Amino acid sequence: MNKRFKFDFWTIVTLTILGIFLLFLVYPLTTLFIDAFKEPLTSKFTLANFQKFFSKKYYYQALINSIVSATSVTLLSIIIGLPIAYLMTAYKIKGKRLLEVLIIISMLSPPFIGAYSWVLLCGRSGVITKFFKHNFNLNIPTIYGYVGILLVLTLKLYPFIYLYVSGALKKIDSSLIEAAESLGSKPSRKLAFVIIPLILPTLLAGALLVFMNAIADFGTPVLIGEGYNVMPTLIYSEFISEVGGQANFAAAMATVMVFLTSIMFLIQRYIINKKSYVMSSLRPIQIGELKGISNYLAHIFIYLVVILSIIPQLTVIYTSFLNTRGAMFLHEFSLKSYRTVFSRLGKSITNTYVYGFIAIIIIILIGMLTAYISTRRRSTLTTVIDTVTMFPYIIPGSVLGITLLLAFNKGYIILSGTATIMIMAFVIRRLPYTLRSSAAILYQISPSIEEASISLGCSPVKTFFKVTSKMMLPGVLSGAILSWITVINELSASVILYTSNTRTMSVTIYTEVVRASYGTAAALSTILTVTTIISLLIFFKLTGSKNISI
Amino acid sequence: MSVAIIIENVVKRYEKTTVIPNLSLQIKNGEFFTLLGPSGCGKTTLLRMIAGFNSIDGGCIKFDDKVINEIPAYKRNIGMVFQNYAIFPHLTVKENVEYGLKLRKVPKSESDRRVEEILKTVKMYDYKDRLPDKLSGGQQQRVALARAIVIRPNVLLMDEPLSNLDAKLRIEMRSVIRDIQKQIGITTVYVTHDQEEALAISDRIAVMKDGVVQQVGTPCQIYKRPTNIFVATFIGSSNLIKAKINIENGERYVVFNKDYRIKMNNLSSNVKDGQDVIVSIRPEELKIANKGLKVKILKGTFFGKFINYEFTLIDDNVFGENKVCEFVQDISDTNKFLRENDIIYLEPDLSRINVFNEDGSINLIEDVILYE
């Protein structure tokens, strides 16, 4: 366009959005990285924080644990998710639709609920543990530590592999497979030489997503990990125990963590850019039917996994209606937990909805406007914004919590303990879903539609609100629903940022579990899970789609 | 209402490349004016400069006496029709057409009347409550046309409006557009790369190449007397044959070979004896004769009304790489069909052929009009 600088509406939007990101993301992160290289008292440049981390086993063991557990979770998720995706796409499975919905629900409900219900079932005084103890005098293997983390995270994260891979499988045209068969390929060979290579890039992308989620998760290891320290829990405990407010060591650990996730993120980008095949399926793979024993095995396998992954939700819903005495559930139904929740913890419910609502409005606004400027008003500034909006992918929630707190508990802008800081954490963490879906739909809208409106006498800004935004809406909503669900379930950043006035349901569930108030935790978890499910159902209804894009 | 468009020395640059170095045109009020050229010639760029979607980096564009350079697109009162129709998918046919009227705050009763009238003109009135996804490409383009015209724009701009339609519909829509344009008499600038479409629809055509206007004229002028080889080959097809000028006793001849030369009465006085030239002969300007160019038939293709023959010159001095030439034989003219490898003589129609200088940049015939 013109070389002259035009100070129009979109310039203001660009600068505003850039300002928000600079203030709430770039500035805090820079502060964090600088802090990591500072001596706590003198503020001199030092590498001592990193030396401390890498010299004491207690610290660096957490890094090793993080990598080991995230890698195991990723491998297990592939082992489970890949066959399910293949079986569900290629063969007739009874109750497929329901299974799909259950898989999505188990993916979208908060992982700490999973951890907490497995503790209820198989923990030291868990139902199953006691059952085996009393009837058979058997000690079942402990659920705490590495095994528990593995169990909970795998059941929560294999859906990513499932969704990614079945998406890719649906795009394979059956003519490719027929071509392989016509060239003399046996069924087993066609799987190994045609299908696997075609879905490999997608599988790797999904695997890295699982890895990133697993390594950044805070709720699961904190509830079920016990002595098994991982980076997010270590950062959290080091940060919380720094009474004087000198968080340089925690900052150093956060830096190590961000360094690791950045590398993974770059690898993921590289794979997606270099190795993805463009396929469009005119004729998807024919759905076949398994016969005899293999049919039974397939059904047993799929149902077992899906039931296992949905058990936590069922457990919390069931136990939320039980009467309690202290940490104990009694064998009688009661609404006592709900009464307690509403009388004592009602604030956390309103907080969740109010903050969530404000956050989702901001997310939709920023998401649509950012998508618009970076696809239609390209400039150096939008390139900067594009890069900055990638940050949330690589910054674990707990790290984001610490950065925001460090940046805004002193200086000119003090936000610590406010609702604003919670909402901003939500916005930054969950914006990418909405941003990406908004950009995706914009690419499908021809610019000439906007030009048509302008040529008819509508100013460009008015055109955006009158035409473009309306056409964007379906795409925006499909991302916004994901943002919304993940906002109300957010724990790892809010657990650092909350105060008694600003706590949300997920934070309260966490604190209630920690003080062994299982009944109220179950009631809150039920409210949260039901909200999630209703949101999902509304989404399915609104978009008419049967799937959800991650 | 309708205006004349005066384009004076306009310049367009993208980054460092200059797309339009210096272009001037005058488009008359009420005229159907076509910008024609291969892709990348700058025709769409120029149209979008008139529309206001591209900035003007030098010179100026006027609607009548008014310079519009700094007027934003939405205030220029233009009607625009796009290649991909650009119908608002969330609005019905009627709502699409009403869109511009609502922005102009036209009273409801008048708006309804105008929408009804224009929808009847484009024969879409029966579809007024449909959503666009239920319409075919041709129907969508009718709606787009109605939407652009109903606001009574200063000018109507059309950017390859027919290129997404199939061949049959394209011919039908082109006469719809032509008829409606004449009916309401609006200045229209039409962009296309399809020379046949340009010839059929335009009052005048500007042929463009590399951001430079090669020739402006009526379809007939441009077809008959192209200003250079580019125009001669881009509009219709032309056989290009190398020859030499021979001046004898003040008479000018074009010499093809030692056996065959033709006397030309309309060559410009600038030609010199012995000058190398390129003779451009359209397929329909050749007739079978007893003398003339000696050729060998390669292939005949029957088209019904005529037969198209491919041939090569036996003397082998055709200009350029492709040495295969064509001529057409009207079916009614003859009962004799030529066969492969037949050797015949072809004689060009002296009043119609064109003669260019050696590099093809100048037409050496006297009555060439560069800018009508």
Short mmCIF file of C-alpha atoms in Angstrom, two decimals, chain A residues 37-266:
data_model
loop_
_atom_site.label_atom_id
_atom_site.label_comp_id
_atom_site.label_asym_id
_atom_site.label_seq_id
_atom_site.Cartn_x
_atom_site.Cartn_y
_atom_site.Cartn_z
CA PHE A 37 21.11 -14.67 35.73
CA LYS A 38 21.09 -12.47 38.83
CA GLU A 39 22.46 -13.01 42.26
CA PRO A 40 19.56 -12.80 44.72
CA LEU A 41 20.90 -10.09 47.03
CA THR A 42 23.33 -8.05 44.96
CA SER A 43 21.55 -8.32 41.59
CA LYS A 44 24.90 -8.95 39.93
CA PHE A 45 25.21 -11.12 36.84
CA THR A 46 25.91 -14.72 37.77
CA LEU A 47 25.57 -18.27 36.55
CA ALA A 48 25.33 -19.54 40.12
CA ASN A 49 21.63 -20.29 39.90
CA PHE A 50 22.21 -22.65 37.01
CA GLN A 51 25.28 -24.14 38.70
CA LYS A 52 23.19 -24.85 41.77
CA PHE A 53 20.55 -26.52 39.67
CA PHE A 54 22.90 -28.78 37.74
CA SER A 55 25.11 -29.67 40.69
CA LYS A 56 22.56 -30.93 43.19
CA LYS A 57 20.88 -34.23 42.41
CA TYR A 58 17.69 -33.16 44.14
CA TYR A 59 17.25 -30.46 41.48
CA TYR A 60 18.50 -31.98 38.29
CA GLN A 61 16.75 -35.25 39.10
CA ALA A 62 13.47 -33.36 38.55
CA LEU A 63 14.59 -32.47 35.04
CA ILE A 64 15.49 -36.10 34.36
CA ASN A 65 12.17 -37.22 35.87
CA SER A 66 10.31 -34.75 33.67
CA ILE A 67 11.98 -35.98 30.52
CA VAL A 68 11.62 -39.65 31.45
CA SER A 69 7.96 -39.42 32.42
CA ALA A 70 7.01 -37.25 29.44
CA THR A 71 8.80 -39.64 27.08
CA SER A 72 7.12 -42.70 28.63
CA VAL A 73 3.72 -41.01 28.48
CA THR A 74 4.30 -40.16 24.83
CA LEU A 75 5.28 -43.71 23.91
CA LEU A 76 2.38 -45.23 25.83
CA SER A 77 -0.04 -42.77 24.24
CA ILE A 78 1.14 -43.85 20.80
CA ILE A 79 0.87 -47.53 21.72
CA ILE A 80 -2.72 -46.97 22.82
CA GLY A 81 -3.89 -44.16 20.57
CA LEU A 82 -2.57 -45.43 17.24
CA PRO A 83 -4.34 -48.81 17.23
CA ILE A 84 -7.58 -47.25 18.45
CA ALA A 85 -7.44 -44.66 15.69
CA TYR A 86 -6.80 -47.32 13.06
CA LEU A 87 -9.45 -49.74 14.32
CA MET A 88 -12.07 -47.00 14.67
CA THR A 89 -11.39 -45.63 11.17
CA ALA A 90 -10.98 -48.84 9.25
CA TYR A 91 -13.45 -51.14 10.97
CA LYS A 92 -16.97 -51.26 12.25
CA ILE A 93 -16.91 -50.71 16.00
CA LYS A 94 -20.13 -50.76 18.01
CA GLY A 95 -21.01 -47.46 19.69
CA LYS A 96 -18.36 -45.56 17.74
CA ARG A 97 -20.05 -42.18 18.11
CA LEU A 98 -20.37 -42.51 21.90
CA LEU A 99 -16.79 -43.70 22.19
CA GLU A 100 -15.59 -40.66 20.29
CA VAL A 101 -17.48 -38.28 22.55
CA LEU A 102 -16.14 -40.05 25.65
CA ILE A 103 -12.58 -39.83 24.32
CA ILE A 104 -12.97 -36.10 23.73
CA ILE A 105 -14.47 -35.60 27.19
CA SER A 106 -11.64 -37.48 28.85
CA MET A 107 -9.17 -35.33 26.96
CA LEU A 108 -10.79 -32.03 27.85
CA SER A 109 -11.47 -32.59 31.53
CA PRO A 110 -8.71 -31.38 33.79
CA PRO A 111 -5.89 -33.88 34.40
CA PHE A 112 -5.79 -33.20 38.14
CA ILE A 113 -9.31 -34.63 38.43
CA GLY A 114 -7.89 -37.81 36.92
CA ALA A 115 -5.06 -37.86 39.42
CA TYR A 116 -7.34 -37.21 42.31
CA SER A 117 -9.86 -39.91 41.44
CA TRP A 118 -7.19 -42.51 40.90
CA VAL A 119 -6.00 -41.64 44.40
CA LEU A 120 -9.56 -42.15 45.61
CA LEU A 121 -9.66 -45.55 43.91
CA CYS A 122 -6.17 -46.95 44.32
CA GLY A 123 -4.55 -44.65 46.84
CA ARG A 124 -3.51 -45.67 50.33
CA SER A 125 -7.08 -45.69 51.59
CA GLY A 126 -8.66 -46.09 48.18
CA VAL A 127 -11.70 -48.21 47.48
CA ILE A 128 -9.91 -50.76 45.33
CA THR A 129 -6.88 -50.91 47.61
CA LYS A 130 -9.09 -51.66 50.59
CA PHE A 131 -11.15 -54.18 48.65
CA PHE A 132 -8.07 -56.24 47.83
CA LYS A 133 -6.64 -55.78 51.30
CA HIS A 134 -9.78 -56.95 53.12
CA ASN A 135 -10.80 -59.78 50.84
CA PHE A 136 -7.54 -61.23 49.64
CA ASN A 137 -5.02 -59.60 51.96
CA LEU A 138 -3.27 -58.37 48.86
CA ASN A 139 -1.28 -55.16 48.53
CA ILE A 140 -1.84 -53.73 45.07
CA PRO A 141 1.12 -51.86 43.62
CA THR A 142 1.31 -48.25 44.72
CA ILE A 143 -0.41 -45.66 42.56
CA TYR A 144 1.80 -42.86 43.77
CA GLY A 145 4.87 -41.63 41.93
CA TYR A 146 6.01 -42.47 38.43
CA VAL A 147 3.35 -45.15 37.79
CA GLY A 148 0.49 -42.88 38.77
CA ILE A 149 1.73 -40.03 36.62
CA LEU A 150 2.11 -42.42 33.73
CA LEU A 151 -1.38 -43.85 34.17
CA VAL A 152 -3.17 -40.55 34.56
CA LEU A 153 -1.35 -38.63 31.86
CA THR A 154 -1.52 -41.44 29.33
CA LEU A 155 -5.27 -41.84 29.78
CA LYS A 156 -5.64 -38.11 29.45
CA LEU A 157 -3.28 -37.55 26.50
CA TYR A 158 -3.70 -40.58 24.21
CA PRO A 159 -6.80 -38.82 22.73
CA PHE A 160 -4.44 -36.34 21.04
CA ILE A 161 -2.81 -39.20 19.17
CA TYR A 162 -6.22 -40.68 18.45
CA LEU A 163 -7.64 -37.42 17.07
CA TYR A 164 -4.55 -36.52 15.04
CA VAL A 165 -4.10 -39.96 13.52
CA SER A 166 -7.75 -40.64 12.77
CA GLY A 167 -7.89 -37.20 11.14
CA ALA A 168 -4.98 -38.19 8.91
CA LEU A 169 -6.43 -41.62 8.19
CA LYS A 170 -9.69 -40.06 7.06
CA LYS A 171 -7.73 -38.03 4.53
CA ILE A 172 -6.13 -41.04 2.90
CA ASP A 173 -7.92 -41.81 -0.33
CA SER A 174 -8.84 -45.45 -0.66
CA SER A 175 -7.44 -45.42 -4.19
CA LEU A 176 -3.96 -45.24 -2.63
CA ILE A 177 -4.61 -48.46 -0.75
CA GLU A 178 -6.22 -50.05 -3.78
CA ALA A 179 -3.17 -49.03 -5.80
CA ALA A 180 -0.96 -50.79 -3.25
CA GLU A 181 -3.17 -53.87 -3.40
CA SER A 182 -3.25 -53.89 -7.19
CA LEU A 183 0.53 -53.81 -7.16
CA GLY A 184 0.48 -57.01 -5.13
CA SER A 185 0.79 -55.72 -1.59
CA LYS A 186 -0.47 -57.99 1.19
CA PRO A 187 -2.73 -56.41 3.86
CA SER A 188 0.05 -56.41 6.46
CA ARG A 189 2.48 -54.85 4.02
CA LYS A 190 0.05 -52.15 2.98
CA LEU A 191 -0.22 -51.06 6.60
CA ALA A 192 3.53 -50.92 7.01
CA PHE A 193 4.51 -49.45 3.66
CA VAL A 194 1.58 -47.26 2.68
CA ILE A 195 -0.49 -46.19 5.64
CA ILE A 196 2.15 -45.74 8.33
CA PRO A 197 4.46 -43.58 6.17
CA LEU A 198 1.52 -41.40 5.13
CA ILE A 199 0.42 -40.71 8.68
CA LEU A 200 3.91 -40.56 10.16
CA PRO A 201 4.25 -36.74 10.09
CA THR A 202 0.86 -36.36 11.75
CA LEU A 203 1.76 -38.98 14.31
CA LEU A 204 5.00 -37.18 15.16
CA ALA A 205 3.19 -33.87 15.47
CA GLY A 206 0.66 -35.47 17.80
CA ALA A 207 3.41 -37.18 19.79
CA LEU A 208 5.21 -33.91 20.35
CA LEU A 209 1.98 -32.30 21.47
CA VAL A 210 1.55 -35.09 24.00
CA PHE A 211 5.13 -34.62 25.15
CA MET A 212 4.68 -30.87 25.61
CA ASN A 213 1.49 -31.37 27.56
CA ALA A 214 2.99 -34.09 29.71
CA ILE A 215 6.13 -32.16 30.57
CA ALA A 216 4.23 -28.97 31.40
CA ASP A 217 1.54 -30.57 33.53
CA PHE A 218 1.45 -29.51 37.14
CA GLY A 219 -1.78 -30.91 38.59
CA THR A 220 -1.08 -34.59 38.05
CA PRO A 221 2.43 -34.87 39.55
CA VAL A 222 1.52 -32.63 42.47
CA LEU A 223 -1.42 -34.79 43.47
CA ILE A 224 -0.20 -38.27 42.65
CA GLY A 225 3.56 -37.85 42.25
CA GLU A 226 4.38 -37.63 45.96
CA GLY A 227 8.18 -37.96 46.14
CA TYR A 228 8.52 -38.06 42.37
CA ASN A 229 9.52 -34.47 41.66
CA VAL A 230 9.18 -33.05 38.16
CA MET A 231 10.08 -29.59 36.91
CA PRO A 232 6.67 -27.88 37.26
CA THR A 233 6.23 -29.09 40.84
CA LEU A 234 9.81 -28.26 41.76
CA ILE A 235 9.53 -24.76 40.29
CA TYR A 236 6.29 -24.28 42.17
CA SER A 237 7.60 -25.44 45.53
CA GLU A 238 10.87 -23.50 45.19
CA PHE A 239 8.93 -20.41 44.22
CA ILE A 240 6.37 -20.70 47.00
CA SER A 241 9.05 -21.38 49.63
CA GLU A 242 11.00 -18.25 48.67
CA VAL A 243 9.62 -16.17 51.48
CA GLY A 244 11.70 -13.08 50.82
CA GLY A 245 10.42 -12.77 47.29
CA GLN A 246 13.81 -13.50 45.76
CA ALA A 247 12.85 -15.93 43.07
CA ASN A 248 16.07 -16.00 41.09
CA PHE A 249 16.57 -19.72 41.49
CA ALA A 250 13.00 -20.52 40.48
CA ALA A 251 13.51 -18.19 37.53
CA ALA A 252 16.61 -20.12 36.51
CA MET A 253 14.68 -23.38 36.62
CA ALA A 254 11.87 -21.85 34.62
CA THR A 255 14.46 -20.76 32.06
CA VAL A 256 15.80 -24.31 31.78
CA MET A 257 12.24 -25.53 31.32
CA VAL A 258 11.42 -22.96 28.62
CA PHE A 259 14.67 -23.81 26.86
CA LEU A 260 13.65 -27.47 26.73
CA THR A 261 10.10 -26.80 25.53
CA SER A 262 11.35 -24.32 22.92
CA ILE A 263 13.57 -26.98 21.42
CA MET A 264 10.69 -29.43 21.30
CA PHE A 265 8.49 -26.77 19.76
CA LEU A 266 11.03 -25.98 17.05
#
